[in-house]
Coordinates of C-alpha atoms in Angstrom, one line a residue:
X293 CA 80.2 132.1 20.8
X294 CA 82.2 130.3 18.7
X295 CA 80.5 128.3 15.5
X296 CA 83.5 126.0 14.3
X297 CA 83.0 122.9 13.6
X298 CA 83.9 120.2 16.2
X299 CA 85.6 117.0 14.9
X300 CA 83.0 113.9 15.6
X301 CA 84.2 110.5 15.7
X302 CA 80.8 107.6 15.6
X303 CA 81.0 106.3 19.2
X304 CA 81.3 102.8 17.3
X305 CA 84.3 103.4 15.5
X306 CA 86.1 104.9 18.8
X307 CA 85.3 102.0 21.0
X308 CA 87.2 100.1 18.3
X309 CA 90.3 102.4 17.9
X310 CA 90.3 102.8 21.7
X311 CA 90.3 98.8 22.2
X312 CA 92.8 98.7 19.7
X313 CA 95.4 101.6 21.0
X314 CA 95.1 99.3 24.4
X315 CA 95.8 96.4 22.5
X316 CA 99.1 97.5 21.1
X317 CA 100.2 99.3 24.3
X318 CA 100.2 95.6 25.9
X319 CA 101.6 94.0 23.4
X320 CA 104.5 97.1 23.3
X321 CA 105.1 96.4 27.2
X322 CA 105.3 92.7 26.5
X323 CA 107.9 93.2 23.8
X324 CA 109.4 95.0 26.3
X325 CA 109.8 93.0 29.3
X326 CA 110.8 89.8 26.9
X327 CA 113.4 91.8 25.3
X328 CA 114.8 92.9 28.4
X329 CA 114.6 89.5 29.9
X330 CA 116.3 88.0 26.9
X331 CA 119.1 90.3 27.2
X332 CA 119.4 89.2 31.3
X333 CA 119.3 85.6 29.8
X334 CA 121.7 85.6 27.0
X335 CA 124.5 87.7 29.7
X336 CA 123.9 84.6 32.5
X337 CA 124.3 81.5 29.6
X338 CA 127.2 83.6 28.2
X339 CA 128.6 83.4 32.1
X340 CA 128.2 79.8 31.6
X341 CA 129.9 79.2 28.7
X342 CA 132.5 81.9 29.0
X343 CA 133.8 81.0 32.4
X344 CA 132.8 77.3 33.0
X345 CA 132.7 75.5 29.5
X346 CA 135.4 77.3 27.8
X347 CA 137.6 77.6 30.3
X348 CA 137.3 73.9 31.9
X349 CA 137.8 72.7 28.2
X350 CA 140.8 74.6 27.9
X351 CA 142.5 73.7 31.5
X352 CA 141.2 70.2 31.0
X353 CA 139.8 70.2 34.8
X354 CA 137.3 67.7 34.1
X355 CA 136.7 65.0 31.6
X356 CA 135.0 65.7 27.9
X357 CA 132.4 63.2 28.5
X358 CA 131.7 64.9 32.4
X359 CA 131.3 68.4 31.2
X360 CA 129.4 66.9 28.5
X361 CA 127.2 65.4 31.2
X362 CA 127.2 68.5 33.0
X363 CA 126.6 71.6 30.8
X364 CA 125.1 69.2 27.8
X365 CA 123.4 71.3 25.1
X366 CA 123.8 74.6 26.8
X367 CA 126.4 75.9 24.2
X368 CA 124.3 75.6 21.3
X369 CA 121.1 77.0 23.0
X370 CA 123.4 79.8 24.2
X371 CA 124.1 80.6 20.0
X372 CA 120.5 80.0 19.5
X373 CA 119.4 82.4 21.7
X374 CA 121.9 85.0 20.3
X375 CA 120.2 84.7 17.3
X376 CA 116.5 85.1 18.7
X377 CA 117.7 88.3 21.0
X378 CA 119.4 89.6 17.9
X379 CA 115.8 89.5 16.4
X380 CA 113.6 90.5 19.2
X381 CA 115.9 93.7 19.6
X382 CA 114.5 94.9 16.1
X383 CA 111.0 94.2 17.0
X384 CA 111.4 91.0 14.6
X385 CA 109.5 88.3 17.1
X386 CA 107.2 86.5 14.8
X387 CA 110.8 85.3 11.9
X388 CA 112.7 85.4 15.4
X389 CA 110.6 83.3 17.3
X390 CA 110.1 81.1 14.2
X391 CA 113.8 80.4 13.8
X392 CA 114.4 79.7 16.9
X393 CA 111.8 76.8 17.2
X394 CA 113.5 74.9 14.5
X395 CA 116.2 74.4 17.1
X396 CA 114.0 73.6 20.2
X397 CA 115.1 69.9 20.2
X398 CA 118.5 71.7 21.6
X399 CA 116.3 72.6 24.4
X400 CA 114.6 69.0 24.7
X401 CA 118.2 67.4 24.8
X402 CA 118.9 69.8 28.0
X403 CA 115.7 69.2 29.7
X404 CA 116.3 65.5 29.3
X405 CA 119.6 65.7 30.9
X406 CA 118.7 68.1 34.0
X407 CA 118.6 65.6 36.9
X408 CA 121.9 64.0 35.6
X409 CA 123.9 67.4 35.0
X410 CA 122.9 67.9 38.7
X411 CA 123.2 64.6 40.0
X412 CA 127.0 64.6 38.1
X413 CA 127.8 68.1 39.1
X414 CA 127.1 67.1 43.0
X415 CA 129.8 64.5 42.6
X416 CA 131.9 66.0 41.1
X417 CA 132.1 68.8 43.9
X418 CA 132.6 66.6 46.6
X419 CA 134.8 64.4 44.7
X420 CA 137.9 66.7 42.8
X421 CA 139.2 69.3 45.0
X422 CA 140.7 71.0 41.8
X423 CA 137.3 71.3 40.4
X424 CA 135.7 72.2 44.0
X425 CA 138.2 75.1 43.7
X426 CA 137.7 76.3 40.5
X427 CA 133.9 76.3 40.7
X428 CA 134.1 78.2 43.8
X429 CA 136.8 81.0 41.9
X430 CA 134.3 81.9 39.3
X431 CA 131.0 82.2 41.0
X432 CA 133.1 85.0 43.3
X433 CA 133.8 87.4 39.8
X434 CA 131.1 90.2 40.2
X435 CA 129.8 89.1 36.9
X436 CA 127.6 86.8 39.0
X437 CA 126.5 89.0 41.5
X438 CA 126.7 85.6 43.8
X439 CA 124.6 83.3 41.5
X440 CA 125.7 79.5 41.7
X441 CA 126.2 77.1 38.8
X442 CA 124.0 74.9 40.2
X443 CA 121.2 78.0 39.7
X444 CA 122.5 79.1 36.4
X445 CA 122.1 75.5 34.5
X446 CA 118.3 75.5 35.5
X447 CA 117.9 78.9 34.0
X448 CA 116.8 77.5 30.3
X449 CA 114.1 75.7 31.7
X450 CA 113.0 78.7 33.4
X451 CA 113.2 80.5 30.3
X452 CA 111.1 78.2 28.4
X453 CA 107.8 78.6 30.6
X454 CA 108.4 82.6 30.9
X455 CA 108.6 82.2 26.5
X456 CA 105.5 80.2 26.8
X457 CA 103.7 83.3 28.9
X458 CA 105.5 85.9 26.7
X459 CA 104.3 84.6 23.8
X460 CA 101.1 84.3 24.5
X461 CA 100.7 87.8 25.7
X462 CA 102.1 89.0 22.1
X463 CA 99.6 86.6 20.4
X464 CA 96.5 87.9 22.4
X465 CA 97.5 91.2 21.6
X466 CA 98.8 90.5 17.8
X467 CA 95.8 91.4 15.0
X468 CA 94.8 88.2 12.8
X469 CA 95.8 90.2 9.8
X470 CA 99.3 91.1 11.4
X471 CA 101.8 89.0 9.5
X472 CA 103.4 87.9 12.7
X473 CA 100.4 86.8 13.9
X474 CA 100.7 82.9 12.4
X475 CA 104.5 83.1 13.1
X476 CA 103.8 83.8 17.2
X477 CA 100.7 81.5 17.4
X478 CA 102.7 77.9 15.8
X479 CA 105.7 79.3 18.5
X480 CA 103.6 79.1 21.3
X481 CA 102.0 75.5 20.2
X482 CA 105.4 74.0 19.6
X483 CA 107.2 76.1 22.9
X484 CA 103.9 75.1 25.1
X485 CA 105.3 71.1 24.0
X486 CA 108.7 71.9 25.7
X487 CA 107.2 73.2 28.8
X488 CA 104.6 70.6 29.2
X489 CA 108.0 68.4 28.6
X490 CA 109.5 70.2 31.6
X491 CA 106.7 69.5 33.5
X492 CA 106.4 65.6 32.7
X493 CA 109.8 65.0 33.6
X494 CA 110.0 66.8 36.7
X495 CA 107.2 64.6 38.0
X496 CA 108.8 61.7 36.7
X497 CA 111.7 62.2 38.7
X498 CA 109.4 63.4 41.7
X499 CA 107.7 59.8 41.4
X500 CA 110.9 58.1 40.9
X501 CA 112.5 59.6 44.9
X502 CA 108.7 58.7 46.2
X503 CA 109.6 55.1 45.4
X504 CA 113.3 55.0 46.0
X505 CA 112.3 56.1 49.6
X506 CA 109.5 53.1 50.3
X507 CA 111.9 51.1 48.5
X508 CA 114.3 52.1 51.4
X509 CA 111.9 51.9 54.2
X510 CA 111.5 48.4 53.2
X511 CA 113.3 45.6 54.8
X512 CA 115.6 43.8 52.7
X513 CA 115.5 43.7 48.8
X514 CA 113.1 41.3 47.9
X515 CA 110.2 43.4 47.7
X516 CA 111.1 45.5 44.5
X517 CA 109.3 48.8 44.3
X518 CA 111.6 50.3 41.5
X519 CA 109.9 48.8 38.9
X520 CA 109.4 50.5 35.4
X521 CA 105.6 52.6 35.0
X522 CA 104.9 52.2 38.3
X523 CA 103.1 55.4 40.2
X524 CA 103.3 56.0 43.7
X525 CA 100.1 57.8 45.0
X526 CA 99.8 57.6 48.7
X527 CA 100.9 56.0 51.9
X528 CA 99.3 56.1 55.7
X529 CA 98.1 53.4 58.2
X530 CA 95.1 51.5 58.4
X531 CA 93.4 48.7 60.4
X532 CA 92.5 45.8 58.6
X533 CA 89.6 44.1 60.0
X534 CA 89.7 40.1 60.3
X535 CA 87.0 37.7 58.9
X536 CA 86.3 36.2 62.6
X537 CA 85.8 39.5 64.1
X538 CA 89.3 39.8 66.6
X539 CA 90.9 42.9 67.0
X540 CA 91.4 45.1 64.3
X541 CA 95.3 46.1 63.8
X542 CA 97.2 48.9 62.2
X543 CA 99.1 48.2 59.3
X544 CA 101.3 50.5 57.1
X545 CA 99.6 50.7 53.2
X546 CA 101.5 52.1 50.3
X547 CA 99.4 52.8 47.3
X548 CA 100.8 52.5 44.0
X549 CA 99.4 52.4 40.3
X550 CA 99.6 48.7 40.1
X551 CA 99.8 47.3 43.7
X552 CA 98.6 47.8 47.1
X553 CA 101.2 47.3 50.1
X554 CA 100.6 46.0 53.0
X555 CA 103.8 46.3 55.7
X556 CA 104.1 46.1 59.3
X557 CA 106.7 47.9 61.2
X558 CA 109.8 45.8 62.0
X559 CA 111.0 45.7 66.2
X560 CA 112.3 49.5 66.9
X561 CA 115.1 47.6 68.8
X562 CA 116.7 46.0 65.7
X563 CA 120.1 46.8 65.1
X564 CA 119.5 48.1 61.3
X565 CA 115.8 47.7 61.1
X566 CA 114.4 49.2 63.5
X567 CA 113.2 52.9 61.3
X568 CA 111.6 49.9 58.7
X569 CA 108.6 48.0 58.0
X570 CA 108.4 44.7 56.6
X571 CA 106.2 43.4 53.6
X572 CA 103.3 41.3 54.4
X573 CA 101.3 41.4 51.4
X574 CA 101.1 42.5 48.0
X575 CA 97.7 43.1 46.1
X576 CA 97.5 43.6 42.7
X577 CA 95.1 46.4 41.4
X578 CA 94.2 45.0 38.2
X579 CA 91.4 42.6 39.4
X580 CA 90.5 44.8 42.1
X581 CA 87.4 46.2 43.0
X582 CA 86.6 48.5 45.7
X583 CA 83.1 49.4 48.3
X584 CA 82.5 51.8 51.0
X585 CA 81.2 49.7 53.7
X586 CA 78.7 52.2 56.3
X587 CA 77.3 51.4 59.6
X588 CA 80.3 50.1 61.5
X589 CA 81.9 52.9 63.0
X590 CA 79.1 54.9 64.6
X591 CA 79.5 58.0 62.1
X592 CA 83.3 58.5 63.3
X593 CA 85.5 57.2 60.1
X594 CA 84.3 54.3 58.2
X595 CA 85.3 50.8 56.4
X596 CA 86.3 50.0 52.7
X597 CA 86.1 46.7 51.4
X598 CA 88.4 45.5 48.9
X599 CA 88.0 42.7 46.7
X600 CA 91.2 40.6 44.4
X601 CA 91.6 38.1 42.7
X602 CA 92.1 35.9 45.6
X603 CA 91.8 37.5 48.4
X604 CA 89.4 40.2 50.6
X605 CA 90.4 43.0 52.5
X606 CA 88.4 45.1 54.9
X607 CA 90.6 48.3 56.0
X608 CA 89.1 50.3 58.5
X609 CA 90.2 54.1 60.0
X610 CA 88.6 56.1 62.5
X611 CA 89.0 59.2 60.8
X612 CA 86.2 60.0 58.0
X613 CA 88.0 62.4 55.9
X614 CA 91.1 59.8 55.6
X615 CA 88.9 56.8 54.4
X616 CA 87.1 59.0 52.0
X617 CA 90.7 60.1 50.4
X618 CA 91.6 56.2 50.5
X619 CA 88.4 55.9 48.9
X620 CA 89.1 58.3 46.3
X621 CA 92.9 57.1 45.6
X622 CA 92.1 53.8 45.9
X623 CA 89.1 54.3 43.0
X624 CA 91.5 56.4 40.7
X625 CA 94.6 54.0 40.9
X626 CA 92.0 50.8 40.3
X627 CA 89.9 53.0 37.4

């Protein structure tokens, strides 16, 4: 029998050590992945600049001010970045991550100018063969194991919502009395900004096709749908119900922030019109109020009244689920 004495460690004081050996080995495998993923990152934007900016500059393919609208920022973040994996390597990411938000409006500038470095970039392929050519040339080197440009210049906004996840994995499992800890905590505030900026512009653009399309499903061009602020929210027929009590008709509605639209489909036999609807009626929303009207419709759908301004509307659908979602988007866009 042995009498030695065994080591004892207060059960207290282990659960703490324990919690803390599991917080540094995520925080280690987060380090991990982000410096990895910064090395993958900094190779494709130096693909980019090496073989598209550079060398376009240099042959003179395309115009200063059209590679500026293509590739925009992307050679300054591509420095920037250098920097940060430079930092992140040495297990520096709190002064790494620090300097490199000084320089996020680099990053801002790019996000701003996505839709038109595509937008340019599509014309640009279709319109110079020299340029068609060339593109084509350089995306077959190995070095881009068959990755387009048009995939590579998205790849910084990519990068800022995997930071924004990155970072806050390090921060969670960062101590308060880690001097990093303040450093990683004012980088994810400021790089959460950018990605919420991501974010706002992407549906900005997504609201701005919604209403180029009604806008093109519209006869003619004197009902003008492009108009600054303006939301689109929802489209779908309805029958509006007449005072006298005649026949209820179908009739195309587009909901927007500010207006209701009320269309009806233009003769399928017209030479150029026949896919469109014309504009009946316009209701503003500002003066609007809206009421379920029950009882109507023997259980199966249901009626909302609508009040303007100068006018009433009762639209009517036979489908219950429907009206209660016009209900609801008709409420939100009027509240």
């Amino acid at each position: 029998m042995s009498f030695a004495p065994s080591p004892f460690t207060p059960m207290g004081i282990r659960s703490i050590q324990e919690q803390r050996d599991r917080w540094e080995m995520k925080r280690s495998r987060t380090a991990r992945e982000l410096v990895q993923s910064e090395q993958r990152y900094c190779e494709q934007l130096d693909l980019v600049v090496t073989y598209f900016v550079e060398i376009l500059k240099a042959k003179g393919t395309l115009r200063q001010d059209i590679r500026e609208s293509i590739f925009s920022s992307i050679k300054s973040i591509h420095l920037i970045n250098q920097t940060l994996l430079s930092h992140v390597e040495l297990g520096r990411f709190g002064i790494g991550f620090e300097e490199f938000c000084a320089h996020l409006h680099l990053y801002n500038t790019y996000i701003d100018n996505i839709q038109t470095a595509k937008k340019v970039l599509t014309v640009q392929v279709k319109k110079s063969k020299a340029f068609r050519r060339f593109k084509k040339l350089q995306e077959s080197r190995p070095q881009f194991k068959q990755q387009k440009l048009e995939d590579l210049l998205t790849l910084p906004l990519q990068r800022i919502q995997q930071y924004k996840h990155f970072l806050r994995d390090l921060t969670e499992n960062t101590g308060p009395d880690n001097p990093e800890f303040q450093q990683l905590s004012k980088a994810v505030k400021a790089i959460s900004e950018v990605a919420q900026r991501i974010q706002d512009n992407a549906r900005s653009h997504e609201n701005h096709l919604q209403l180029r399309r009604v806008q093109k499903r519209l006869k003619g061009r004197k009902t003008r749908i492009l108009t600054p602020g303006r939301w689109y929210i929802r489209e779908g027929w309805l029958k509006t119900v007449p005072p006298k009590g005649t026949e209820a008709k179908p009739k195309m509605f587009y909901l927007f922030s500010d207006i209701l639209l009320q269309a009806k489909p233009c003769s399928a036999i017209h030479p150029t019109n026949g896919d469109k609807f014309a504009c009946q009626r316009i209701y503003p929303l500002k003066e609007c109020t809206v009421d379920k009207v029950f009882g109507h419709t023997k259980s199966q759908g249901g009626l909302i009244s609508l009040t303007f301004a100068r006018a009433k509307l009762l639209l009517m659908s036979d489908d219950q689920g429907d009206i209660n979602d016009w209900h609801r988007s008709l409420c939100l866009a009027i509240g």
